[in-house]
Coordinates of C-alpha atoms in Angstrom, one line a residue:
Chain G
M1 CA -9.6 30.5 -49.9
R2 CA -11.3 27.1 -49.4
S3 CA -14.3 27.1 -47.2
I4 CA -15.2 24.3 -44.8
D5 CA -18.6 24.1 -43.2
A6 CA -18.5 23.8 -39.4
R7 CA -21.4 21.2 -39.6
E8 CA -19.1 19.0 -41.6
I9 CA -16.5 19.3 -38.9
A10 CA -19.0 18.3 -36.2
F11 CA -20.1 15.3 -38.3
Q12 CA -16.6 14.1 -38.8
V13 CA -15.7 14.5 -35.2
S14 CA -18.8 12.6 -34.0
R15 CA -17.7 9.7 -36.2
M16 CA -14.0 9.7 -35.3
V17 CA -14.6 9.8 -31.5
V18 CA -16.6 6.5 -31.7
E19 CA -14.2 4.8 -34.2
A20 CA -11.1 5.7 -32.1
N21 CA -12.7 4.2 -29.0
V22 CA -13.7 0.9 -30.6
S23 CA -10.7 0.0 -32.7
L24 CA -7.0 0.2 -32.1
P25 CA -4.8 1.8 -34.8
P26 CA -3.2 -1.0 -36.8
D27 CA 0.4 -0.1 -35.7
V28 CA -0.7 -0.5 -32.0
L29 CA -2.3 -3.8 -32.7
R30 CA 0.8 -5.0 -34.5
A31 CA 3.0 -3.9 -31.6
L32 CA 0.8 -5.8 -29.1
E33 CA 1.0 -8.9 -31.3
A34 CA 4.8 -8.6 -31.5
A35 CA 5.0 -8.1 -27.7
F36 CA 2.9 -11.2 -27.2
E37 CA 5.2 -13.2 -29.5
S38 CA 8.3 -12.2 -27.8
E39 CA 7.1 -12.3 -24.1
D40 CA 8.5 -15.2 -22.2
H41 CA 7.1 -14.2 -18.8
S42 CA 3.9 -16.2 -18.2
A43 CA 1.8 -13.6 -16.4
G44 CA 2.8 -10.9 -18.9
R45 CA 2.1 -13.2 -21.8
E46 CA -1.4 -13.9 -20.4
I47 CA -2.2 -10.2 -20.0
L48 CA -1.1 -9.5 -23.6
A49 CA -3.3 -12.4 -24.8
Q50 CA -6.2 -10.8 -22.9
L51 CA -5.6 -7.4 -24.5
L52 CA -5.5 -8.9 -28.0
E53 CA -8.8 -10.8 -27.3
N54 CA -10.2 -7.6 -25.9
A55 CA -9.4 -5.7 -29.1
R56 CA -11.1 -8.5 -31.1
L57 CA -14.2 -8.5 -28.9
A58 CA -14.5 -4.7 -29.1
G59 CA -14.5 -4.9 -32.9
E60 CA -17.0 -7.7 -32.9
T61 CA -19.4 -6.2 -30.3
G62 CA -18.9 -2.4 -31.0
L63 CA -18.1 -2.0 -27.3
P64 CA -15.4 0.5 -26.4
L65 CA -12.0 -1.1 -25.9
C66 CA -11.8 0.5 -22.4
Q67 CA -14.5 1.9 -20.1
D68 CA -12.3 5.0 -19.8
T69 CA -13.2 6.6 -23.1
G70 CA -11.1 9.5 -22.2
L71 CA -10.9 13.3 -22.1
A72 CA -11.4 14.3 -25.8
V73 CA -8.0 15.8 -26.9
F74 CA -7.6 17.3 -30.4
F75 CA -4.6 18.5 -32.3
I76 CA -5.7 20.5 -35.3
E77 CA -3.6 21.6 -38.2
M78 CA -5.4 24.4 -40.0
G79 CA -4.3 25.4 -43.4
C80 CA -4.0 29.2 -43.6
E81 CA -6.0 29.1 -46.8
C82 CA -9.0 27.5 -45.1
R83 CA -12.0 29.5 -44.0
I84 CA -14.4 28.0 -41.5
E85 CA -18.1 28.7 -42.1
G86 CA -19.3 28.8 -38.5
D87 CA -17.8 28.3 -35.0
L88 CA -15.0 25.8 -35.0
Y89 CA -14.8 25.2 -31.3
K90 CA -18.5 24.8 -31.0
A91 CA -18.4 22.4 -34.0
I92 CA -15.8 20.2 -32.2
N93 CA -17.7 20.2 -29.0
D94 CA -21.0 19.4 -30.8
G95 CA -19.2 16.5 -32.5
V96 CA -17.9 15.2 -29.2
R97 CA -21.3 15.5 -27.5
L98 CA -23.1 13.7 -30.4
G99 CA -20.5 11.0 -30.8
Y100 CA -20.2 10.2 -27.1
K101 CA -24.0 9.9 -26.9
K102 CA -24.5 7.8 -30.0
G103 CA -21.5 5.6 -29.4
Y104 CA -22.5 4.8 -25.8
L105 CA -19.2 6.3 -24.6
R106 CA -18.6 7.4 -21.0
S107 CA -18.8 11.0 -19.9
S108 CA -15.6 11.4 -18.0
V109 CA -15.4 15.2 -17.6
C110 CA -16.2 17.1 -14.5
H111 CA -15.8 20.4 -12.7
P112 CA -12.3 20.3 -11.0
L113 CA -13.6 21.3 -7.6
T114 CA -17.3 20.4 -7.3
R115 CA -16.5 17.2 -9.4
R116 CA -19.9 17.6 -11.1
N117 CA -19.9 15.7 -14.3
T118 CA -20.7 17.8 -17.4
G119 CA -22.7 14.9 -18.7
D120 CA -21.6 14.9 -22.3
N121 CA -17.8 14.6 -22.2
T122 CA -17.3 18.3 -23.2
P123 CA -15.5 20.5 -23.2
A124 CA -12.8 19.0 -25.4
V125 CA -9.1 20.1 -25.1
V126 CA -8.2 21.6 -28.5
H127 CA -4.6 22.5 -29.7
M128 CA -4.4 24.4 -32.9
D129 CA -1.6 25.0 -35.3
L130 CA -1.7 27.2 -38.3
V131 CA 0.1 25.7 -41.3
P132 CA 0.5 26.6 -45.0
G133 CA -2.0 25.2 -47.5
D134 CA -5.8 24.7 -47.7
R135 CA -6.2 21.4 -45.8
M136 CA -7.5 20.9 -42.3
I137 CA -6.2 17.8 -40.4
I138 CA -8.1 16.8 -37.3
R139 CA -6.3 14.4 -34.9
F140 CA -8.2 13.0 -32.0
M141 CA -7.1 11.1 -28.9
P142 CA -9.4 9.9 -26.1
K143 CA -6.9 10.3 -23.2
G144 CA -7.4 8.0 -20.2
G145 CA -7.0 9.4 -16.7
G146 CA -5.0 6.5 -15.2
S147 CA -2.0 7.1 -17.6
E148 CA -2.4 10.9 -17.6
N149 CA -2.1 10.9 -13.8
M150 CA 1.3 9.2 -14.0
S151 CA 2.7 11.9 -16.4
G152 CA 4.9 14.7 -15.3
A153 CA 7.2 17.6 -16.2
A154 CA 10.4 19.1 -14.8
M155 CA 12.6 22.1 -15.4
L156 CA 16.1 20.5 -15.6
T157 CA 19.4 22.4 -15.8
P158 CA 21.4 22.5 -19.0
A159 CA 24.2 20.7 -17.1
Q160 CA 21.9 17.7 -16.6
G161 CA 21.5 17.2 -20.4
W162 CA 20.4 14.0 -22.0
E163 CA 21.5 11.9 -19.0
G164 CA 19.2 14.0 -16.8
I165 CA 16.3 13.6 -19.2
K166 CA 16.8 9.9 -19.3
R167 CA 16.9 9.6 -15.6
F168 CA 13.7 11.7 -15.2
V169 CA 11.8 9.6 -17.7
L170 CA 12.9 6.3 -16.2
Q171 CA 12.0 7.6 -12.7
R172 CA 8.5 8.5 -13.8
I173 CA 8.0 5.1 -15.4
A174 CA 9.4 3.2 -12.4
Q175 CA 7.2 5.1 -10.0
A176 CA 4.1 4.7 -12.2
G177 CA 4.7 0.9 -12.2
P178 CA 1.4 -0.9 -13.0
N179 CA -0.8 2.2 -12.7
P180 CA -0.8 3.6 -16.3
C181 CA -1.7 0.2 -17.8
P182 CA 1.6 -0.8 -19.4
P183 CA 2.8 -1.6 -22.0
G184 CA 1.9 1.7 -23.5
V185 CA 3.6 4.6 -25.3
V186 CA 5.9 7.1 -23.7
G187 CA 5.7 10.6 -25.2
V188 CA 8.6 12.8 -24.3
G189 CA 8.7 16.6 -24.9
I190 CA 12.1 18.2 -24.6
G191 CA 12.8 21.9 -24.7
G192 CA 10.5 24.9 -25.5
S193 CA 9.0 26.6 -22.5
F194 CA 7.4 25.4 -19.3
D195 CA 4.0 25.1 -21.1
Q196 CA 5.4 23.9 -24.4
A197 CA 7.2 20.7 -23.3
P198 CA 4.0 18.8 -22.2
I199 CA 2.2 19.7 -25.4
L200 CA 5.2 18.3 -27.4
A201 CA 5.1 15.2 -25.3
K202 CA 1.4 14.7 -26.0
K203 CA 1.8 15.4 -29.7
A204 CA 4.5 12.8 -29.9
L205 CA 2.0 10.1 -28.9
F206 CA 0.2 10.5 -32.3
R207 CA 3.2 9.3 -34.3
P208 CA 2.7 5.7 -35.6
L209 CA 4.7 3.3 -33.5
D210 CA 6.5 2.0 -36.6
R211 CA 7.5 5.4 -37.8
D212 CA 10.9 6.7 -36.7
H213 CA 11.6 10.4 -35.9
D214 CA 12.6 12.3 -39.1
D215 CA 15.9 13.2 -37.4
P216 CA 18.1 10.0 -37.2
E217 CA 19.8 11.3 -34.1
V218 CA 16.5 11.7 -32.3
A219 CA 15.4 8.4 -33.6
S220 CA 18.4 6.7 -32.1
L221 CA 17.8 8.4 -28.7
E222 CA 14.2 7.1 -28.8
K223 CA 15.5 3.6 -29.3
E224 CA 18.0 4.0 -26.5
L225 CA 15.3 5.2 -24.1
L226 CA 12.9 2.5 -25.1
Q227 CA 15.5 -0.1 -24.4
A228 CA 16.1 1.4 -20.9
V229 CA 12.4 1.5 -20.2
N230 CA 11.9 -2.1 -21.1
A231 CA 15.0 -3.1 -19.0
L232 CA 13.0 -1.9 -16.0
G233 CA 11.1 -5.2 -16.3
I234 CA 7.7 -3.8 -15.1
G235 CA 6.0 -5.7 -17.9
P236 CA 2.4 -5.9 -19.0
M237 CA 0.1 -4.5 -16.2
G238 CA 3.1 -4.5 -13.9
M239 CA 3.2 -8.3 -13.6
G240 CA 6.8 -8.5 -15.0
G241 CA 8.0 -9.2 -18.5
R242 CA 10.0 -7.9 -21.5
T243 CA 7.6 -5.2 -22.6
T244 CA 7.0 -2.2 -20.4
A245 CA 6.5 0.2 -23.4
L246 CA 5.6 -0.4 -27.0
G247 CA 7.4 2.7 -28.0
V248 CA 9.1 6.0 -26.9
K249 CA 8.3 9.0 -29.1
M250 CA 10.1 12.3 -28.6
E251 CA 9.5 15.8 -29.9
M252 CA 11.9 18.7 -29.4
A253 CA 11.9 22.5 -29.6
P254 CA 14.7 25.0 -28.9
C255 CA 14.7 26.4 -25.4
H256 CA 16.1 29.3 -23.3
I257 CA 19.9 29.1 -22.6
A258 CA 19.1 28.8 -18.9
S259 CA 16.6 26.0 -19.2
L260 CA 16.0 22.4 -20.1
P261 CA 12.2 21.7 -19.8
V262 CA 11.3 18.0 -20.1
A263 CA 7.8 16.4 -20.0
V264 CA 6.7 12.8 -20.1
N265 CA 3.2 12.0 -21.1
I266 CA 2.4 8.3 -20.5
Q267 CA -0.2 6.6 -22.7
C268 CA -1.7 3.2 -21.9
H269 CA -1.6 0.1 -24.0
S270 CA -4.9 1.2 -25.5
S271 CA -3.1 3.9 -27.5
R272 CA -6.2 5.1 -29.3
H273 CA -6.1 7.9 -31.9
K274 CA -7.6 8.8 -35.2
E275 CA -7.0 11.3 -38.0
V276 CA -9.3 12.9 -40.5
I277 CA -8.2 15.2 -43.4
L278 CA -10.7 17.7 -44.7
Chain B
M1 CA 2.3 -22.8 -9.8
T2 CA -0.7 -20.6 -10.3
R3 CA -3.9 -22.0 -8.7
E4 CA -7.3 -21.3 -10.1
I5 CA -10.0 -20.9 -7.4
K6 CA -13.7 -20.3 -7.9
L7 CA -15.4 -18.1 -5.2
T8 CA -18.8 -16.7 -4.7
T9 CA -19.7 -13.5 -2.9
A10 CA -20.3 -12.5 -0.1
L11 CA -16.7 -13.5 1.0
T12 CA -16.0 -15.0 4.4
D13 CA -12.8 -14.9 6.5
E14 CA -12.2 -18.5 5.4
D15 CA -12.4 -17.5 1.7
V16 CA -9.9 -14.7 2.3
S17 CA -7.5 -16.9 4.4
S18 CA -7.4 -19.4 1.6
L19 CA -6.1 -16.9 -0.9
R20 CA -2.4 -16.2 -1.7
T21 CA -0.8 -13.6 -3.8
G22 CA -0.6 -14.8 -7.4
D23 CA -3.8 -17.0 -7.2
K24 CA -6.1 -16.8 -10.1
V25 CA -9.7 -16.3 -8.9
L26 CA -13.0 -16.7 -10.9
L27 CA -15.4 -14.6 -8.9
S28 CA -19.2 -15.0 -9.1
G29 CA -22.1 -13.3 -7.3
K30 CA -22.8 -9.7 -6.4
V31 CA -20.2 -6.9 -6.3
Y32 CA -20.7 -3.2 -5.8
T33 CA -19.2 -0.5 -7.9
A34 CA -17.7 2.6 -6.4
R35 CA -15.0 5.0 -7.5
D36 CA -13.8 8.5 -6.5
A37 CA -17.1 10.4 -6.2
A38 CA -19.1 7.5 -4.7
H39 CA -16.5 6.9 -2.0
K40 CA -16.5 10.6 -1.1
R41 CA -20.3 10.7 -0.8
L42 CA -20.5 7.4 1.0
F43 CA -18.1 8.7 3.6
T44 CA -20.0 11.9 4.1
E45 CA -23.2 9.9 4.6
L46 CA -21.4 7.5 7.1
E47 CA -20.3 10.6 9.1
Q48 CA -24.0 11.7 9.1
G49 CA -24.9 8.3 10.6
L50 CA -26.7 7.1 7.5
N51 CA -26.8 3.5 6.4
P52 CA -24.6 2.6 3.4
P53 CA -26.4 1.7 0.1
F54 CA -25.3 -2.0 0.5
S55 CA -24.4 -4.3 3.3
M56 CA -20.7 -4.2 4.0
Q57 CA -20.5 -7.6 5.5
G58 CA -18.3 -9.7 3.3
A59 CA -18.9 -7.2 0.5
V60 CA -16.6 -6.9 -2.6
I61 CA -16.2 -3.4 -4.1
Y62 CA -15.2 -3.0 -7.7
Y63 CA -13.5 0.3 -8.7
V64 CA -15.2 0.8 -12.1
G65 CA -17.1 3.5 -14.0
P66 CA -18.6 1.5 -16.9
T67 CA -19.6 2.9 -20.2
P68 CA -23.4 3.1 -20.8
A69 CA -25.1 -0.1 -21.8
P70 CA -25.9 -0.2 -25.5
P71 CA -29.3 -1.7 -26.5
G72 CA -29.4 -5.4 -25.8
R73 CA -26.6 -5.5 -23.3
V74 CA -26.7 -5.2 -19.5
I75 CA -23.6 -3.0 -19.3
G76 CA -21.0 -1.4 -21.6
S77 CA -17.2 -1.7 -21.3
A78 CA -16.3 -2.3 -17.6
G79 CA -12.7 -2.7 -16.7
P80 CA -11.0 -1.5 -13.5
T81 CA -9.7 2.0 -12.6
T82 CA -6.6 2.8 -10.7
S83 CA -7.1 1.7 -7.1
S84 CA -4.6 4.0 -5.3
R85 CA -7.0 6.9 -5.4
M86 CA -9.3 5.0 -3.1
D87 CA -6.5 4.2 -0.6
V88 CA -7.7 6.9 1.8
Y89 CA -11.1 5.2 2.2
T90 CA -10.2 1.5 2.1
P91 CA -9.1 0.8 5.7
R92 CA -12.3 2.2 7.1
L93 CA -14.4 0.1 4.7
H94 CA -12.4 -3.0 5.7
S95 CA -13.2 -2.2 9.3
L96 CA -16.9 -2.1 8.4
G97 CA -16.8 -5.6 6.9
V98 CA -15.6 -5.2 3.2
K99 CA -13.6 -8.3 2.4
A100 CA -12.2 -7.4 -1.0
T101 CA -11.6 -4.6 -3.5
I102 CA -11.1 -5.0 -7.2
G103 CA -9.0 -2.6 -9.3
K104 CA -5.7 -2.1 -10.9
G105 CA -2.3 -0.8 -9.8
R106 CA -0.5 -0.6 -6.5
R107 CA -2.0 0.0 -3.1
G108 CA -0.4 2.1 -0.3
E109 CA 1.2 0.8 2.9
E110 CA -1.9 1.7 5.0
V111 CA -4.1 -0.5 2.8
K112 CA -1.7 -3.4 2.9
K113 CA -1.6 -3.2 6.7
S114 CA -5.4 -3.0 6.8
L115 CA -5.6 -6.2 4.6
M116 CA -3.7 -8.1 7.2
E117 CA -5.4 -6.5 10.2
H118 CA -9.0 -7.0 8.9
K119 CA -8.4 -10.2 6.9
A120 CA -9.2 -8.8 3.5
V121 CA -7.8 -9.1 0.0
Y122 CA -7.0 -6.9 -3.0
F123 CA -7.8 -8.3 -6.5
G124 CA -6.4 -7.0 -9.7
A125 CA -8.4 -7.2 -12.9
T126 CA -6.8 -6.5 -16.3
G127 CA -6.8 -2.7 -17.0
G128 CA -7.9 -1.7 -20.5
A129 CA -9.8 -5.0 -21.1
G130 CA -13.2 -3.5 -20.5
A131 CA -14.9 -5.2 -23.5
L132 CA -13.5 -8.6 -22.4
L133 CA -14.6 -8.2 -18.7
S134 CA -18.0 -7.0 -19.8
R135 CA -18.8 -10.5 -20.9
C136 CA -18.6 -11.7 -17.3
I137 CA -21.2 -9.3 -16.1
T138 CA -24.7 -10.7 -16.3
G139 CA -26.7 -8.0 -14.4
S140 CA -26.4 -4.4 -13.4
R141 CA -28.7 -2.0 -11.5
V142 CA -28.0 1.4 -10.0
L143 CA -28.3 1.2 -6.2
A144 CA -27.5 4.8 -5.2
Y145 CA -26.1 8.2 -6.3
E146 CA -27.6 8.0 -9.8
D147 CA -26.8 11.7 -10.3
L148 CA -23.1 10.8 -10.3
G149 CA -23.6 9.1 -13.8
P150 CA -20.7 6.8 -14.5
E151 CA -19.7 7.1 -10.8
A152 CA -23.0 5.9 -9.4
V153 CA -23.1 2.9 -7.1
R154 CA -24.2 -0.2 -9.0
E155 CA -24.9 -3.7 -8.0
L156 CA -23.3 -6.0 -10.6
E157 CA -24.1 -9.7 -11.0
I158 CA -20.8 -11.3 -12.2
R159 CA -20.0 -14.8 -13.3
D160 CA -16.5 -16.3 -13.4
F161 CA -15.0 -12.8 -13.4
P162 CA -11.2 -13.3 -13.9
L163 CA -9.0 -11.8 -11.1
L164 CA -5.5 -12.2 -9.7
V165 CA -4.8 -11.9 -6.0
V166 CA -2.4 -8.9 -5.9
N167 CA -2.2 -8.4 -2.1
D168 CA -3.3 -11.2 0.1
S169 CA -4.0 -11.0 3.9
Y170 CA -0.5 -12.1 4.7
G171 CA 1.5 -9.2 3.3
G172 CA 2.1 -10.7 -0.2
E173 CA 2.5 -8.4 -3.3
L174 CA 2.3 -9.4 -6.9
Y175 CA 3.6 -6.3 -8.7
V176 CA 7.2 -6.2 -9.7
R177 CA 9.2 -3.8 -7.5
V178 CA 11.4 -1.4 -9.5
D179 CA 14.0 0.8 -7.9
S180 CA 13.6 4.4 -9.1

C-alpha cells in the first residue's frame, strides 16, 4: 500500500486548475496552427489568427485564455494499491477553491434553480476509476458552458448502426453552428448504458489530438467522421472555412442487445486540460 | 470587400443604418455587461416599474461575465458568451432604446425581426479570445447587482473593440447556414 496525503492532492489540484486555464496543451496549439496554415477562407483565417494571438497573450499576461474558466471536471484513475490519508473529494474541492481564487479565475457554478452562485467554483464534477497499481492520475478539464450546451445524447436502435451514429453527430454539429466556438473537439461515446455514453464522450476529449485510437478500426471511423464534420463548412466561429473541428475522438463500450446509446460532447477550440500523476 | 468602421457609443439610428452584415467595427465608448442572471433581474425590476441601472437610449449591451481583475489590470479575461440565451429578452430591450448587443452565436427569428423593426444591430466578438479582447477594455466598474458576482452589470470603457456585424438592421446574416 502506498499512501498519498490529501493535502498534496489539494495542492496539485490548485496548481493544475490555473495552468490549464492559462495555457493550451501543445497538441491543441499545433492543431490551431495547422488549421491557420490550411485555411483559405479569409474570415476563418482571421479568427484563427486571433485565437493564436490570444493564446500567446494569455501566456504572456497570465490571464485565462477564456473568461469561461469552466465547470471543474475531473477524471481520476486511482490505483488499488493507493491509500488516501484524508478526504479525497474534500481535497479536490479545496484545490479548486484555492486555485480559482489565487488564479483570478471565474466562479461559474450556481444552484440549478435559484441560480445563486456558489462563489468558489465548487463543487467539482469527479469521475473515478479504480485501476491496478499504486499510481494516482488526476485529469482536469475546465468545461465551458457554451460548448457543453450544444452536446447531446440519443438512444438509437441497433438497426441504425454506424450510419445512424454519424447522422446524429453531424446533426448536432450542424445545429450547434457557431455557438460552441468552433473549431473544437468532438467527443463521441458509443454504447454502454444511458448514463455511460456521455461519460465516454467526455473522457474521449482528454486524448491528445495527435494520438489515434488504439483500435485501428475505431481510428479510421474517427477520421471518417472528422472529414464529414469539416465538410459541413461551418468553419472557425461559424464564419465559414475548412476547419469546423480539430479532431473527433471516440470511446466505445459494449451495450445491451436492444440498444445503441450515443452521446456527443462538444468541446470548444480552447480545449483545455491537464494531467498530474501522483 | 470588408469595410472597417470606427464607432463611438451611444449609437444613433444613423450609426445603425450605416452598418451592413460583414462590416468590421472598432467600437469605443461605454458598453454595459449583462448575461443570464442580470437580464432576469432587470426584467423583474422593469415589471416593478423601477428604472434600469443604465440609460437604454442608444445603449450597447455586451454579453460577458469576465474573470476577476488581477492586480494591476482593470479587468480579467472578457470574451463574449452565447447570445441566444438572451433572445427572450432582447426585443423588449430594443423597444426601450438599446441599439446593439455584442455576443457570439446565432440569434433567433424574433431577435432578427426586432433588429429590423427597431433599427438595431447584433455584433459578434470572437469567442474564446478573452485575453485578447481584455486589452481593448480600459475601464470597468460595477453598476448594479454586485451580488451576482461575474454576472453583475458593469459599465465598461472600451477602445477600438473589434467586432463583426453579424445581423444588420436589414435582415442580413453572417453565419454560414448548414442544412441539418
